[in-house]
Coordinates of C-alpha atoms and ligand atoms in Angstrom, one line a residue:
X87 CA -11.9 -13.2 -16.7
X88 CA -9.4 -12.7 -13.9
X89 CA -9.6 -9.9 -11.4
X90 CA -5.8 -9.6 -11.4
X91 CA -4.2 -11.8 -14.1
X92 CA -0.7 -12.7 -12.9
X93 CA -0.3 -15.4 -15.5
X94 CA -0.7 -13.0 -18.4
X95 CA 2.2 -10.9 -16.9
X96 CA 4.3 -14.0 -16.4
X97 CA 3.8 -15.0 -20.1
X98 CA 4.9 -11.5 -21.1
X99 CA 8.1 -11.7 -19.1
X100 CA 8.7 -15.5 -19.1
X101 CA 12.0 -15.7 -20.8
X102 CA 13.6 -12.8 -18.8
X103 CA 12.2 -14.1 -15.4
X104 CA 13.2 -17.7 -16.1
X105 CA 16.7 -16.7 -16.9
X106 CA 17.0 -14.5 -13.8
X107 CA 15.8 -17.4 -11.7
X108 CA 18.2 -19.7 -13.4
X109 CA 21.1 -17.4 -12.5
X110 CA 20.2 -17.5 -8.8
X111 CA 20.0 -21.4 -8.9
X112 CA 23.4 -21.4 -10.4
X113 CA 25.2 -19.1 -8.0
X114 CA 23.2 -20.5 -5.1
X115 CA 23.3 -17.4 -2.8
X116 CA 19.7 -17.7 -1.8
X117 CA 20.0 -15.3 1.1
X118 CA 21.1 -11.7 0.5
X119 CA 22.6 -12.7 -2.8
X120 CA 23.8 -10.1 -5.3
X121 CA 20.3 -9.6 -6.8
X122 CA 19.1 -8.2 -3.4
X123 CA 21.7 -5.5 -3.5
X124 CA 21.1 -4.8 -7.2
X125 CA 17.4 -4.5 -6.5
X126 CA 17.8 -2.1 -3.5
X127 CA 20.0 0.2 -5.7
X128 CA 17.4 0.2 -8.5
X129 CA 14.5 0.7 -6.1
X130 CA 16.2 3.7 -4.5
X131 CA 16.9 5.2 -7.9
X132 CA 13.3 4.6 -9.1
X133 CA 11.7 6.1 -6.0
X134 CA 14.3 8.9 -5.7
X135 CA 15.5 8.3 -2.2
X136 CA 18.9 7.6 -0.7
X137 CA 18.1 4.2 0.9
X138 CA 15.8 1.3 -0.1
X139 CA 16.0 -1.6 2.3
X140 CA 14.1 -4.8 1.2
X141 CA 12.5 -7.1 3.7
X142 CA 10.1 -10.1 3.9
X143 CA 6.8 -8.4 3.4
X144 CA 4.9 -5.0 3.7
X145 CA 3.8 -5.7 7.2
X146 CA 7.4 -6.3 8.4
X147 CA 8.3 -3.1 6.6
X148 CA 5.8 -1.3 8.8
X149 CA 7.0 -3.2 11.9
X150 CA 10.7 -2.4 11.2
X151 CA 9.6 1.3 10.9
X152 CA 7.9 1.1 14.3
X153 CA 11.1 -0.4 15.8
X154 CA 13.2 2.4 14.2
X155 CA 10.9 5.0 15.9
X156 CA 10.8 3.0 19.2
X157 CA 7.0 2.9 19.1
X158 CA 5.7 1.5 22.3
X159 CA 2.9 1.4 24.8
X160 CA 1.6 4.9 25.6
X161 CA 2.2 6.2 22.1
X162 CA -0.6 7.4 19.8
X163 CA -0.2 6.5 16.1
X164 CA -2.7 8.2 13.8
X165 CA -3.8 6.2 10.7
X166 CA -6.9 6.0 8.5
X167 CA -9.7 3.7 9.6
X168 CA -10.4 2.8 6.0
X169 CA -7.3 0.7 5.1
X170 CA -5.8 -2.8 5.1
X171 CA -5.4 -4.2 8.6
X172 CA -1.6 -4.2 8.6
X173 CA -1.5 -0.4 8.7
X174 CA -3.1 -0.4 12.2
X175 CA -1.7 -3.8 13.2
X176 CA 2.0 -2.7 13.1
X177 CA 1.7 0.0 15.9
X178 CA -0.7 -2.1 17.9
X179 CA 1.7 -5.1 17.8
X180 CA 4.2 -2.9 19.8
X181 CA 1.6 -1.9 22.3
X182 CA 0.9 1.5 20.9
X183 CA -2.6 2.8 20.4
X184 CA -3.8 3.3 16.8
X185 CA -5.9 6.5 16.7
X186 CA -8.2 6.1 13.7
X187 CA -9.0 8.9 11.3
X188 CA -11.9 9.4 8.9
X189 CA -11.5 9.4 5.1
X190 CA -11.8 12.1 2.5
X191 CA -14.9 11.3 0.4
X192 CA -13.3 12.2 -2.9
X193 CA -10.0 10.4 -2.6
X194 CA -10.8 7.7 0.1
X195 CA -7.5 8.7 1.7
X196 CA -6.9 10.0 5.3
X197 CA -8.8 13.3 5.8
X198 CA -6.3 16.0 6.9
X199 CA -9.1 18.0 8.7
X200 CA -10.2 15.0 10.8
X201 CA -6.5 14.1 11.4
X202 CA -5.8 17.4 13.1
X203 CA -9.0 17.1 15.2
X204 CA -8.0 13.6 16.4
X205 CA -4.5 14.8 17.2
X206 CA -5.9 17.7 19.2
X207 CA -8.3 15.4 21.0
X208 CA -5.4 13.1 22.1
X209 CA -3.4 16.1 23.3
X210 CA -6.4 17.5 25.2
X211 CA -7.0 14.1 26.9
X212 CA -3.4 13.9 27.9
X213 CA -3.2 10.1 28.3
X214 CA -1.2 9.1 25.2
X215 CA 1.9 10.6 23.6
X216 CA 1.2 11.6 20.0
X217 CA 4.1 10.0 18.1
X218 CA 3.5 9.4 14.4
X219 CA 1.1 9.5 11.5
X220 CA 0.8 6.6 9.0
X221 CA -0.7 7.9 5.8
X222 CA -1.8 5.3 3.2
X223 CA -1.8 5.6 -0.5
X224 CA -5.1 3.8 -0.9
X225 CA -5.9 2.0 -4.2
X226 CA -2.8 3.6 -5.8
X227 CA -3.6 7.2 -5.1
X228 CA -1.1 9.1 -2.9
X229 CA -2.4 10.7 0.2
X230 CA -2.6 14.5 0.6
X231 CA 1.0 14.9 1.7
X232 CA 1.2 18.7 1.3
X233 CA -1.5 19.0 4.0
X234 CA -0.3 16.0 6.1
X235 CA 3.3 17.2 6.1
X236 CA 2.2 20.6 7.6
X237 CA 0.3 18.8 10.3
X238 CA 3.2 16.4 11.1
X239 CA 5.5 19.4 11.4
X240 CA 3.1 21.5 13.5
X241 CA 2.6 18.7 16.1
X242 CA 6.2 17.3 15.8
X243 CA 5.0 13.9 14.7
X244 CA 6.9 11.4 12.6
X245 CA 5.3 10.8 9.2
X246 CA 5.2 7.4 7.6
X247 CA 4.0 6.7 4.1
X248 CA 2.4 3.2 3.7
X249 CA 2.9 2.9 -0.1
X250 CA 2.0 -0.8 -0.3
X251 CA -0.7 0.2 -2.9
X252 CA 0.7 3.5 -4.1
X253 CA 4.1 2.3 -5.4
X254 CA 4.5 3.7 -8.9
X255 CA 2.1 6.6 -8.3
X256 CA 3.3 10.2 -7.9
X257 CA 2.4 13.7 -6.7
X258 CA 3.9 16.7 -8.4
X259 CA 6.3 14.3 -10.0
X260 CA 7.6 13.0 -6.7
X261 CA 7.2 9.2 -6.5
X262 CA 5.3 7.2 -3.9
X263 CA 7.8 5.9 -1.4
X264 CA 9.6 9.2 -1.1
X265 CA 7.2 10.9 1.3
X266 CA 7.5 11.1 5.1
X267 CA 10.5 10.2 7.3
X268 CA 10.1 6.6 6.3
X269 CA 8.0 5.0 3.6
X270 CA 7.1 1.3 3.2
X271 CA 5.8 -0.9 0.5
X272 CA 4.7 -4.5 -0.2
X273 CA 5.6 -6.8 -3.1
X274 CA 2.7 -9.1 -2.4
X275 CA 1.8 -10.6 -5.9
X276 CA -1.4 -8.5 -6.3
X277 CA 0.2 -5.1 -5.5
X278 CA 1.2 -2.8 -8.3
X279 CA 4.8 -4.1 -8.2
X280 CA 4.5 -7.7 -6.9
X281 CA 6.9 -10.6 -6.7
X282 CA 6.1 -14.4 -6.7
X283 CA 5.6 -14.7 -2.9
X284 CA 6.0 -12.3 -0.1
X285 CA 8.3 -9.3 -0.1
X286 CA 8.5 -5.7 1.0
X287 CA 10.7 -2.6 1.3
X288 CA 11.5 0.4 3.5
X289 CA 12.6 3.8 2.0
X290 CA 14.3 6.7 3.7
X291 CA 16.7 9.5 3.0
X292 CA 18.0 9.3 6.6
X293 CA 21.3 7.5 7.0
X294 CA 20.8 6.7 10.7
X295 CA 17.3 5.3 10.2
X296 CA 18.5 3.2 7.3
X297 CA 21.3 1.7 9.5
X298 CA 18.8 1.0 12.3
X299 CA 16.4 -0.8 9.9
X300 CA 19.2 -2.8 8.4
X301 CA 20.2 -3.9 11.9
X302 CA 16.6 -4.7 13.0
X303 CA 16.1 -6.7 9.7
X304 CA 18.7 -9.2 10.7
X305 CA 18.4 -10.0 14.4
X306 CA 19.6 -6.5 15.6
X307 CA 23.0 -7.2 14.2
X308 CA 25.9 -4.9 15.0
X309 CA 29.2 -4.7 13.1
X310 CA 29.0 -8.4 12.2
X311 CA 26.2 -10.8 12.2
X312 CA 27.2 -12.6 15.4
X313 CA 27.3 -9.3 17.3
X314 CA 23.7 -8.5 18.3
X315 CA 23.3 -5.1 19.7
X316 CA 19.4 -4.9 19.8
X317 CA 16.4 -7.2 19.6
X318 CA 15.4 -7.4 16.0
X319 CA 13.8 -9.9 13.6
X320 CA 14.5 -12.1 10.6
X321 CA 13.0 -10.2 7.7
X322 CA 15.1 -10.5 4.6
X323 CA 13.8 -10.6 1.0
X324 CA 14.7 -13.9 -0.7
X325 CA 17.3 -13.6 -3.5
X326 CA 14.9 -15.4 -5.8
X327 CA 12.2 -12.8 -5.2
X328 CA 14.7 -10.0 -5.8
X329 CA 15.7 -11.6 -9.1
X330 CA 12.0 -11.8 -10.2
X331 CA 11.4 -8.2 -9.0
X332 CA 14.4 -6.9 -11.1
X333 CA 12.7 -8.0 -14.3
X334 CA 9.3 -6.8 -13.1
X335 CA 10.7 -3.4 -12.1
X336 CA 12.2 -3.0 -15.6
X337 CA 8.8 -3.5 -17.1
X338 CA 6.9 -1.5 -14.4
X339 CA 6.9 1.9 -16.1
X340 CA 5.1 0.4 -19.2
X341 CA 2.7 -1.4 -16.9
X342 CA 1.8 1.8 -15.2
X343 CA 1.0 3.3 -18.6
X344 CA -1.2 0.3 -19.4
X345 CA -3.1 0.7 -16.1
X346 CA -3.7 4.4 -16.7
X347 CA -5.0 3.6 -20.2
X348 CA -7.5 1.1 -18.7
X349 CA -8.5 3.5 -16.0
X350 CA -9.2 6.2 -18.6
X351 CA -11.3 3.8 -20.6
X352 CA -13.3 2.8 -17.5
X353 CA -13.8 6.5 -16.6
X354 CA -15.0 7.4 -20.1
X355 CA -17.4 4.5 -20.3
X356 CA -18.8 4.5 -16.8
X357 CA -18.8 8.0 -15.3
X358 CA -22.3 8.9 -16.7
X359 CA -23.8 6.0 -14.7
X360 CA -21.8 5.6 -11.5
X361 CA -19.3 7.4 -9.2
X362 CA -15.9 6.7 -10.6
X363 CA -12.6 7.4 -8.8
X364 CA -11.2 10.9 -9.1
X365 CA -7.5 11.7 -9.4
X366 CA -6.8 15.2 -8.3
X367 CA -4.6 17.5 -10.4
X368 CA -0.9 16.8 -10.2
X369 CA -1.5 13.2 -8.9
X370 CA -0.7 10.0 -10.8
X371 CA -2.3 6.8 -9.6
X372 CA -0.8 3.4 -9.8
X373 CA -4.3 2.0 -9.9
X374 CA -3.8 -0.8 -7.5
X375 CA -7.6 -1.0 -7.5
X376 CA -10.2 0.6 -9.7
X377 CA -12.9 1.3 -7.1
X378 CA -16.5 2.5 -7.5
X379 CA -19.0 3.7 -4.9
X380 CA -22.7 2.9 -5.1
X381 CA -25.4 2.2 -2.6
X382 CA -26.7 -0.6 -4.8
X383 CA -23.3 -2.4 -4.4
X384 CA -24.8 -5.9 -3.7
X385 CA -27.1 -5.8 -6.8
X386 CA -24.4 -4.4 -9.0
X387 CA -21.9 -7.1 -8.0
X388 CA -24.5 -9.8 -8.5
X389 CA -25.3 -8.4 -12.0
X390 CA -21.5 -8.4 -12.9
X391 CA -21.2 -11.9 -11.6
X392 CA -24.0 -13.2 -13.7
X393 CA -22.2 -11.7 -16.7
X394 CA -18.9 -13.4 -15.8
X395 CA -17.2 -10.3 -14.5
X396 CA -15.4 -10.6 -11.1
X397 CA -15.5 -7.8 -8.6
X398 CA -14.1 -7.6 -5.1
X399 CA -14.8 -5.4 -2.0
X400 CA -11.8 -3.5 -0.5
X401 CA -12.8 -3.0 2.3
X402 CA -16.0 -4.2 3.9
X403 CA -14.9 -3.3 7.4
X404 CA -13.1 -0.3 8.8
X405 CA -10.3 -0.7 11.4
X406 CA -12.6 0.6 14.2
X407 CA -15.1 -2.1 13.2
X408 CA -12.6 -5.0 13.4
X409 CA -13.0 -7.4 16.3
X410 CA -9.3 -6.9 17.2
X411 CA -9.8 -3.2 17.8
X412 CA -13.4 -3.1 19.0
X413 CA -12.3 -3.2 22.6
X414 CA -11.9 0.5 22.3
X415 CA -15.7 0.5 21.4
X416 CA -16.4 3.2 18.8
X417 CA -20.0 4.3 18.6
X418 CA -21.5 4.1 15.1
X419 CA -21.2 7.2 13.0
X420 CA -17.9 8.5 14.4
X421 CA -16.2 7.9 11.0
X422 CA -19.1 8.8 8.7
X423 CA -17.2 8.8 5.4
X424 CA -15.2 5.6 6.0
X425 CA -18.3 3.8 7.3
X426 CA -20.2 4.8 4.1
X427 CA -17.3 3.6 1.9
X428 CA -17.2 0.3 3.7
X429 CA -20.8 -0.2 2.8
X430 CA -20.6 1.0 -0.8
X431 CA -17.2 0.4 -2.5
X432 CA -16.4 -2.4 -4.9
X433 CA -13.5 -2.8 -7.3
X434 CA -13.4 -3.9 -10.9
X435 CA -10.8 -6.1 -12.6
X436 CA -7.5 -4.0 -13.0
X437 CA -4.1 -5.2 -14.1
X438 CA -1.5 -4.2 -16.8
X439 CA -2.6 -6.9 -19.2
X440 CA -6.4 -6.4 -19.1
X441 CA -8.0 -6.5 -22.5
X442 CA -11.6 -6.9 -21.4
X443 CA -12.4 -3.3 -20.3
X444 CA -15.2 -3.2 -22.9
X445 CA -16.7 -6.4 -21.5
X446 CA -16.7 -5.0 -18.0
X447 CA -18.1 -1.6 -18.9
X448 CA -20.8 -3.1 -21.2
X449 CA -21.8 -5.5 -18.4
X450 CA -21.9 -2.7 -15.8
X451 CA -23.8 -0.2 -18.0
X452 CA -26.4 -2.8 -18.8
X453 CA -27.5 -2.7 -15.2
X454 CA -28.6 0.9 -15.7
X455 CA -30.6 0.3 -18.9
Ligands
LIG292 C1 -0.8 -5.2 1.5 C2 -0.7 -4.0 2.4 C3 0.1 -4.1 3.5 C4 0.9 -5.3 4.0 O1 1.7 -5.9 3.0 P1 2.0 -7.5 3.1 O2 3.2 -7.6 2.1 O3 0.8 -8.2 2.7 O4 2.4 -7.8 4.5 C5 0.2 -2.9 4.3 N1 -0.5 -1.8 4.1 C6 -1.3 -1.8 3.0 C7 -2.1 -0.5 2.8 C8 -1.5 -2.9 2.2 O5 -2.3 -2.8 1.1

């Protein structure tokens, strides 16, 4: 059994993907070919925003966003401590200070109450300039944007949605990638919408920000590519990856339905024995991960392994526990919810072509007999 079965997806889409790849090989426009433009239009339409700008990966999407907001040393950027490293790495790369925030115990996402406390603490200390919030749609579930938007407005902070895992999910019918001033996503193969290599995108409704990001994406270009008006980077999405993504995006709505069917089956079979993920009303998850919480994690994972069921820990370490950030030395217990999650979470196999949900639930439930 595969944790995420990319081969099953390829087999399902093989003819279409092969023909799209063949078309690129024939026209030979490997960089910024017509498929990139076509994909950007389709992504913007799918997400419901004015601009979708593709780039080389989800980390670059965050970095391009930091560049567009001129994030620099002395800035405070608020983000969850329980996330993938790139969320906190992007602001830190530009010399800004990531200010970590605890998680909500029910959704695992950034806790709005703790967020406001941390913002007030930074203001009271008076050393850093509060600049932006990066909210993460962890494991496919959108963050609490109604609350976070109020806080961003109250303290005049930019809001960034890191939708690397949430892409495809929605809140009140509004899609992941459409929240905040800028949203970012990743097309890493294991994400809800993945390509066959690295890829990413930035979403915004703001024309000026979109122009800036397009410039930063290609060496800070001005009106033509040999006119460089700012220091940028080289972060384009390959035409071949765009071609693959076009076919995957067409199938994506059906894949989301499949993921939700599997999540419902997990929930029905497991919830009497173990803490299963909760999706609040009006939210739809893209189920990037199906994540359980239990203090007997090590025994449970071993039990599954013996029965041939793979499981993975996302994430065993919070950001404040990472060596790279420990110079700021956080005493144990300052992020009680996130620290508990790091000790207790583990994720079950989840992908759109899974047909072994019964095998997984039988194996897991047998632990409790
Ligand atoms: C995967 C991920 C990223 C980074 O995406 P890459 O394409 O791997 O660079 C950023 N944030 C979150 C929350 C992620 O899960």
